[in-house]
PDB file of C-alpha atoms in Angstrom:
ATOM      1  CA  GLY Z  16      73.592  92.383  86.215  1.00 52.00           C
ATOM      2  CA  ILE Z  17      70.393  91.557  84.317  1.00 60.00           C
ATOM      3  CA  THR Z  18      67.292  90.167  86.076  1.00 65.00           C
ATOM      4  CA  TYR Z  19      65.351  87.392  84.341  1.00 68.00           C
ATOM      5  CA  GLU Z  20      62.013  85.812  85.143  1.00 70.00           C
ATOM      6  CA  MET Z  21      61.316  82.265  84.025  1.00 71.00           C
ATOM      7  CA  THR Z  22      57.884  80.585  84.035  1.00 72.00           C
ATOM      8  CA  VAL Z  23      57.559  76.825  83.588  1.00 68.00           C
ATOM      9  CA  ASN Z  24      54.320  75.088  82.484  1.00 69.00           C
ATOM     10  CA  ASN Z  25      53.198  71.694  81.186  1.00 68.00           C
ATOM     11  CA  ILE Z  26      56.025  69.650  82.684  1.00 69.00           C
ATOM     12  CA  LYS Z  27      55.382  65.910  82.745  1.00 67.00           C
ATOM     13  CA  ASP Z  28      57.149  64.353  85.705  1.00 68.00           C
ATOM     14  CA  ILE Z  29      57.973  60.699  85.019  1.00 72.00           C
ATOM     15  CA  SER Z  30      59.734  59.984  88.295  1.00 70.00           C
ATOM     16  CA  THR Z  31      58.335  57.174  90.446  1.00 73.00           C
ATOM     17  CA  SER Z  32      57.820  59.374  93.492  1.00 72.00           C
ATOM     18  CA  GLY Z  33      56.061  62.097  91.466  1.00 69.00           C
ATOM     19  CA  ASN Z  34      57.563  65.509  92.107  1.00 68.00           C
ATOM     20  CA  THR Z  35      54.961  68.211  92.487  1.00 68.00           C
ATOM     21  CA  ILE Z  36      55.319  71.250  90.275  1.00 66.00           C
ATOM     22  CA  VAL Z  37      52.603  73.823  90.696  1.00 71.00           C
ATOM     23  CA  PRO Z  38      51.314  75.215  87.348  1.00 69.00           C
ATOM     24  CA  ASN Z  39      52.677  78.677  86.446  1.00 70.00           C
ATOM     25  CA  THR Z  40      55.595  78.292  88.829  1.00 70.00           C
ATOM     26  CA  SER Z  41      58.058  81.129  88.311  1.00 68.00           C
ATOM     27  CA  ALA Z  42      61.498  81.974  89.562  1.00 66.00           C
ATOM     28  CA  THR Z  43      63.439  85.218  89.350  1.00 65.00           C
ATOM     29  CA  TYR Z  44      67.224  85.204  89.140  1.00 60.00           C
ATOM     30  CA  GLU Z  45      70.008  87.575  88.218  1.00 62.00           C
ATOM     31  CA  ALA Z  46      72.548  86.512  85.629  1.00 61.00           C
ATOM     32  CA  MET Z  47      76.102  87.023  86.822  1.00 66.00           C
ATOM     33  CA  LEU Z  48      78.882  87.496  84.300  1.00 82.00           C
ATOM     34  CA  ASP Z  49      82.067  85.510  84.855  1.00 88.00           C
ATOM     35  CA  PRO Z  50      84.845  87.661  86.278  1.00 93.00           C
ATOM     36  CA  MET Z  51      87.771  88.463  83.996  1.00 96.00           C
ATOM     37  CA  GLN Z  52      91.219  87.109  84.779  1.00 97.00           C
ATOM     38  CA  ILE Z  53      94.092  89.472  84.052  1.00 98.00           C
ATOM     39  CA  THR Z  54      97.781  88.556  84.136  1.00 98.00           C
ATOM     40  CA  VAL Z  55     100.216  91.419  83.646  1.00 98.00           C
ATOM     41  CA  SER Z  56     103.903  92.277  83.915  1.00 97.00           C
ATOM     42  CA  GLY Z  57     105.784  95.456  83.116  1.00 96.00           C
ATOM     43  CA  ASP Z  58     109.449  96.292  82.733  1.00 95.00           C
ATOM     44  CA  ASP Z  59     110.007  97.915  85.229  1.00 93.00           C
ATOM     45  CA  GLY Z  60     106.531  98.244  86.748  1.00 96.00           C
ATOM     46  CA  TYR Z  61     102.824  98.876  86.218  1.00 98.00           C
ATOM     47  CA  GLU Z  62      99.567  99.985  87.814  1.00 98.00           C
ATOM     48  CA  LEU Z  63      96.411  98.088  86.748  1.00 98.00           C
ATOM     49  CA  TYR Z  64      92.918  99.619  86.655  1.00 98.00           C
ATOM     50  CA  VAL Z  65      89.654  97.952  85.654  1.00 97.00           C
ATOM     51  CA  ASN Z  66      86.637 100.165  84.948  1.00 96.00           C
ATOM     52  CA  GLY Z  67      88.252 103.039  86.843  1.00 96.00           C
ATOM     53  CA  THR Z  68      89.216 101.071  89.971  1.00 96.00           C
ATOM     54  CA  LYS Z  69      92.817 100.304  90.835  1.00 97.00           C
ATOM     55  CA  ILE Z  70      93.201  96.523  91.031  1.00 96.00           C
ATOM     56  CA  GLY Z  71      96.918  96.202  91.686  1.00 97.00           C
ATOM     57  CA  ASP Z  72     100.495  97.087  90.813  1.00 97.00           C
ATOM     58  CA  GLY Z  73     103.838  95.387  90.499  1.00 97.00           C
ATOM     59  CA  SER Z  74     107.531  95.955  89.964  1.00 96.00           C
ATOM     60  CA  ASN Z  75     109.007  92.489  89.294  1.00 95.00           C
ATOM     61  CA  TRP Z  76     108.864  92.153  85.508  1.00 94.00           C
ATOM     62  CA  THR Z  77     109.900  88.482  85.605  1.00 95.00           C
ATOM     63  CA  VAL Z  78     106.578  87.516  87.225  1.00 96.00           C
ATOM     64  CA  GLY Z  79     103.154  87.940  85.649  1.00 97.00           C
ATOM     65  CA  THR Z  80     100.808  88.761  88.498  1.00 97.00           C
ATOM     66  CA  GLN Z  81      97.296  87.352  88.229  1.00 97.00           C
ATOM     67  CA  TYR Z  82      94.204  89.358  89.142  1.00 97.00           C
ATOM     68  CA  GLU Z  83      90.475  88.734  89.025  1.00 96.00           C
ATOM     69  CA  ALA Z  84      88.076  91.606  88.392  1.00 95.00           C
ATOM     70  CA  PRO Z  85      84.304  91.764  87.937  1.00 93.00           C
ATOM     71  CA  THR Z  86      82.953  91.894  84.404  1.00 92.00           C
ATOM     72  CA  ILE Z  87      80.123  94.368  83.981  1.00 90.00           C
ATOM     73  CA  SER Z  88      77.447  94.246  81.334  1.00 87.00           C
ATOM     74  CA  GLY Z  89      78.401  96.426  78.374  1.00 88.00           C
ATOM     75  CA  LYS Z  90      81.724  98.219  78.114  1.00 93.00           C
ATOM     76  CA  ASN Z  91      84.739  97.133  80.204  1.00 95.00           C
ATOM     77  CA  VAL Z  92      88.006  99.085  80.257  1.00 97.00           C
ATOM     78  CA  ILE Z  93      91.397  97.745  81.242  1.00 98.00           C
ATOM     79  CA  ALA Z  94      93.856 100.612  81.812  1.00 98.00           C
ATOM     80  CA  ILE Z  95      97.511 100.044  82.672  1.00 98.00           C
ATOM     81  CA  LYS Z  96     100.126 102.634  83.550  1.00 98.00           C
ATOM     82  CA  GLY Z  97     103.514 101.316  82.425  1.00 98.00           C
ATOM     83  CA  LEU Z  98     106.595 102.462  84.327  1.00 97.00           C
ATOM     84  CA  ASP Z  99     110.207 102.205  83.180  1.00 96.00           C
ATOM     85  CA  ASP Z 100     113.142 103.157  85.430  1.00 92.00           C
ATOM     86  CA  GLN Z 101     115.847 103.047  82.761  1.00 87.00           C
ATOM     87  CA  GLY Z 102     116.650 101.361  79.483  1.00 89.00           C
ATOM     88  CA  ILE Z 103     113.791 100.040  77.396  1.00 94.00           C
ATOM     89  CA  GLY Z 104     110.222  99.670  78.605  1.00 95.00           C
ATOM     90  CA  GLY Z 105     107.801  96.880  77.861  1.00 97.00           C
ATOM     91  CA  LEU Z 106     104.473  95.450  78.951  1.00 97.00           C
ATOM     92  CA  VAL Z 107     102.952  91.989  78.504  1.00 98.00           C
ATOM     93  CA  ALA Z 108      99.405  91.054  79.467  1.00 98.00           C
ATOM     94  CA  GLN Z 109      96.785  88.432  78.863  1.00 97.00           C
ATOM     95  CA  ILE Z 110      93.126  88.660  79.792  1.00 97.00           C
ATOM     96  CA  ARG Z 111      90.521  85.906  79.960  1.00 96.00           C
ATOM     97  CA  PHE Z 112      87.227  87.664  79.162  1.00 94.00           C
ATOM     98  CA  MET Z 113      83.869  86.111  78.237  1.00 90.00           C
ATOM     99  CA  GLY Z 114      85.583  82.860  77.179  1.00 89.00           C
ATOM    100  CA  MET Z 115      88.145  84.669  74.992  1.00 92.00           C
ATOM    101  CA  ASP Z 116      91.883  85.242  75.382  1.00 95.00           C
ATOM    102  CA  ILE Z 117      92.786  88.904  74.883  1.00 96.00           C
ATOM    103  CA  VAL Z 118      96.539  89.575  74.685  1.00 97.00           C
ATOM    104  CA  SER Z 119      98.796  92.609  74.655  1.00 98.00           C
ATOM    105  CA  ASN Z 120      99.445  93.582  71.043  1.00 98.00           C
ATOM    106  CA  GLU Z 121      99.306  96.541  68.668  1.00 97.00           C
ATOM    107  CA  THR Z 122      95.494  96.849  68.981  1.00 97.00           C
ATOM    108  CA  TRP Z 123      95.886  98.367  72.448  1.00 98.00           C
ATOM    109  CA  LYS Z 124      95.876 102.160  72.749  1.00 98.00           C
ATOM    110  CA  VAL Z 125      98.893 103.971  74.242  1.00 98.00           C
ATOM    111  CA  GLN Z 126      99.715 107.541  75.218  1.00 98.00           C
ATOM    112  CA  THR Z 127     102.647 109.213  76.972  1.00 97.00           C
ATOM    113  CA  SER Z 128     100.445 111.589  78.961  1.00 96.00           C
ATOM    114  CA  ALA Z 129      96.873 111.380  80.154  1.00 95.00           C
ATOM    115  CA  SER Z 130      94.281 113.346  82.097  1.00 95.00           C
ATOM    116  CA  ASP Z 131      93.160 112.275  85.575  1.00 96.00           C
ATOM    117  CA  ASP Z 132      90.123 110.368  84.235  1.00 97.00           C
ATOM    118  CA  TRP Z 133      92.044 108.184  81.731  1.00 98.00           C
ATOM    119  CA  THR Z 134      91.110 104.973  83.613  1.00 98.00           C
ATOM    120  CA  GLN Z 135      87.366 105.636  83.495  1.00 97.00           C
ATOM    121  CA  ILE Z 136      84.856 103.864  81.236  1.00 95.00           C
ATOM    122  CA  HIS Z 137      83.574 107.119  79.719  1.00 95.00           C
ATOM    123  CA  TYR Z 138      87.053 108.379  78.735  1.00 97.00           C
ATOM    124  CA  ASP Z 139      87.479 108.879  74.971  1.00 96.00           C
ATOM    125  CA  ASP Z 140      90.759 107.330  73.780  1.00 97.00           C
ATOM    126  CA  SER Z 141      89.887 107.470  70.072  1.00 96.00           C
ATOM    127  CA  SER Z 142      92.723 109.947  69.384  1.00 97.00           C
ATOM    128  CA  TRP Z 143      95.338 107.751  71.089  1.00 98.00           C
ATOM    129  CA  PRO Z 144      97.731 105.898  68.778  1.00 98.00           C
ATOM    130  CA  ASN Z 145      97.998 102.139  68.839  1.00 98.00           C
ATOM    131  CA  ALA Z 146     100.709 100.542  70.924  1.00 98.00           C
ATOM    132  CA  VAL Z 147     103.906  99.440  69.189  1.00 98.00           C
ATOM    133  CA  SER Z 148     104.718  95.729  69.276  1.00 97.00           C
ATOM    134  CA  TYR Z 149     108.339  94.870  69.953  1.00 97.00           C
ATOM    135  CA  GLY Z 150     107.874  91.121  69.431  1.00 95.00           C
ATOM    136  CA  LEU Z 151     106.407  87.963  70.890  1.00 96.00           C
ATOM    137  CA  HIS Z 152     106.755  87.128  74.542  1.00 96.00           C
ATOM    138  CA  GLY Z 153     109.225  84.281  74.875  1.00 92.00           C
ATOM    139  CA  SER Z 154     111.409  85.224  71.918  1.00 94.00           C
ATOM    140  CA  THR Z 155     111.996  88.980  72.078  1.00 93.00           C
ATOM    141  CA  LEU Z 156     115.291  90.457  73.253  1.00 92.00           C
ATOM    142  CA  PRO Z 157     116.321  91.572  75.774  1.00 92.00           C
ATOM    143  CA  TRP Z 158     113.646  89.826  77.877  1.00 92.00           C
ATOM    144  CA  SER Z 159     114.137  86.380  76.339  1.00 92.00           C
ATOM    145  CA  ASN Z 160     117.740  86.425  77.583  1.00 92.00           C
ATOM    146  CA  TYR Z 161     116.342  86.079  81.108  1.00 90.00           C
ATOM    147  CA  GLY Z 162     113.631  83.482  80.424  1.00 87.00           C
ATOM    148  CA  ASP Z 163     109.901  83.788  80.054  1.00 89.00           C
ATOM    149  CA  VAL Z 164     107.772  85.939  82.346  1.00 95.00           C
ATOM    150  CA  SER Z 165     106.111  83.443  84.671  1.00 95.00           C
ATOM    151  CA  ASN Z 166     102.319  83.042  84.331  1.00 96.00           C
ATOM    152  CA  ILE Z 167     102.292  84.676  80.860  1.00 95.00           C
ATOM    153  CA  SER Z 168     101.701  82.317  77.933  1.00 93.00           C
ATOM    154  CA  THR Z 169     104.179  81.996  75.078  1.00 92.00           C
ATOM    155  CA  GLY Z 170     101.684  80.166  72.860  1.00 91.00           C
ATOM    156  CA  ILE Z 171      98.779  82.576  72.297  1.00 94.00           C
ATOM    157  CA  GLY Z 172     100.456  85.580  70.667  1.00 95.00           C
ATOM    158  CA  VAL Z 173     101.207  87.768  73.704  1.00 97.00           C
ATOM    159  CA  LYS Z 174     103.459  90.625  72.563  1.00 97.00           C
ATOM    160  CA  TRP Z 175     105.760  93.038  74.338  1.00 97.00           C
ATOM    161  CA  ILE Z 176     104.241  96.496  73.772  1.00 98.00           C
ATOM    162  CA  TRP Z 177     105.156 100.096  74.567  1.00 98.00           C
ATOM    163  CA  SER Z 178     105.027 103.532  72.965  1.00 98.00           C
ATOM    164  CA  ALA Z 179     106.934 104.347  69.775  1.00 97.00           C
ATOM    165  CA  ASP Z 180     109.922 105.568  71.831  1.00 96.00           C
ATOM    166  CA  GLN Z 181     110.754 102.535  73.914  1.00 94.00           C
ATOM    167  CA  ASP Z 182     114.030 104.036  75.151  1.00 93.00           C
ATOM    168  CA  ASN Z 183     112.918 107.486  76.307  1.00 95.00           C
ATOM    169  CA  ASP Z 184     109.236 107.215  77.272  1.00 97.00           C
ATOM    170  CA  ASN Z 185     109.454 106.154  80.909  1.00 97.00           C
ATOM    171  CA  THR Z 186     105.748 106.449  81.756  1.00 97.00           C
ATOM    172  CA  VAL Z 187     103.082 105.313  79.319  1.00 98.00           C
ATOM    173  CA  PHE Z 188      99.332 104.761  79.569  1.00 98.00           C
ATOM    174  CA  PHE Z 189      97.627 101.761  77.953  1.00 98.00           C
ATOM    175  CA  ARG Z 190      93.917 101.144  77.394  1.00 98.00           C
ATOM    176  CA  ILE Z 191      91.888  98.358  75.879  1.00 98.00           C
ATOM    177  CA  VAL Z 192      88.100  98.352  75.713  1.00 97.00           C
ATOM    178  CA  LEU Z 193      86.223  95.054  75.838  1.00 96.00           C
ATOM    179  CA  HIS Z 194      82.501  94.588  75.307  1.00 92.00           C
ATOM    180  CA  THR Z 195      80.035  92.013  76.538  1.00 86.00           C
ATOM    181  CA  GLU Z 196      77.340  90.985  74.087  1.00 71.00           C
ATOM    182  CA  ASN Z 197      74.898  93.265  75.922  1.00 53.00           C
ATOM    183  CA  ASP Z 198      76.747  96.331  74.642  1.00 50.00           C
ATOM    184  CA  PHE Z 199      76.416  95.626  70.936  1.00 47.00           C
ATOM    185  CA  VAL Z 200      73.636  97.842  69.602  1.00 48.00           C
ATOM    186  CA  ALA Z 201      72.965  98.330  65.924  1.00 50.00           C
ATOM    187  CA  PRO Z 202      73.729 101.874  64.782  1.00 54.00           C
ATOM    188  CA  GLU Z 203      70.913 104.190  63.840  1.00 60.00           C
ATOM    189  CA  PRO Z 204      70.136 104.348  60.104  1.00 61.00           C
ATOM    190  CA  PRO Z 205      71.700 107.338  58.356  1.00 62.00           C
ATOM    191  CA  THR Z 206      69.641 110.460  57.838  1.00 63.00           C
ATOM    192  CA  TRP Z 207      69.681 112.127  54.461  1.00 56.00           C
TER     193      TRP Z 207
END
């Protein structure tokens, strides 16, 4: 989303045919950020939002559904509504973002109720508690009794997460905020 202008001068062309490059040649281009890849599964279901837009939903917890969403410069918010019909609830997710693997774990925020704008970038989730980890995907009961969730890695630390009351909280709201390098701004110096 950022426009760049590049000017090239003093290029010595050593090819036999002699390519012509006019002095002070310039080109304008817009840098595009790689889209993020999100794979998610919820026991018993989920709704996935990226930067306030619904991307998808699912109800087969044995399959991690893969989505691609645009990455915007600055702050990016992944918001997932977890749905549990009965028994214990759980969510697993992995995100490929700016060359990094981001996985569901206790750094995600969770809440059992949320206002209508909870999926939006501007929403303040600073008072939300962190999600509770119930163990690693691939080795946590009861899910491991049925095999691994397809398309979700068992080798990068993906954890089953939910609220603190895994048995009784049937609808929970998860958020994780990711930043591109363009969003990191040094804080203002303190005033005395």
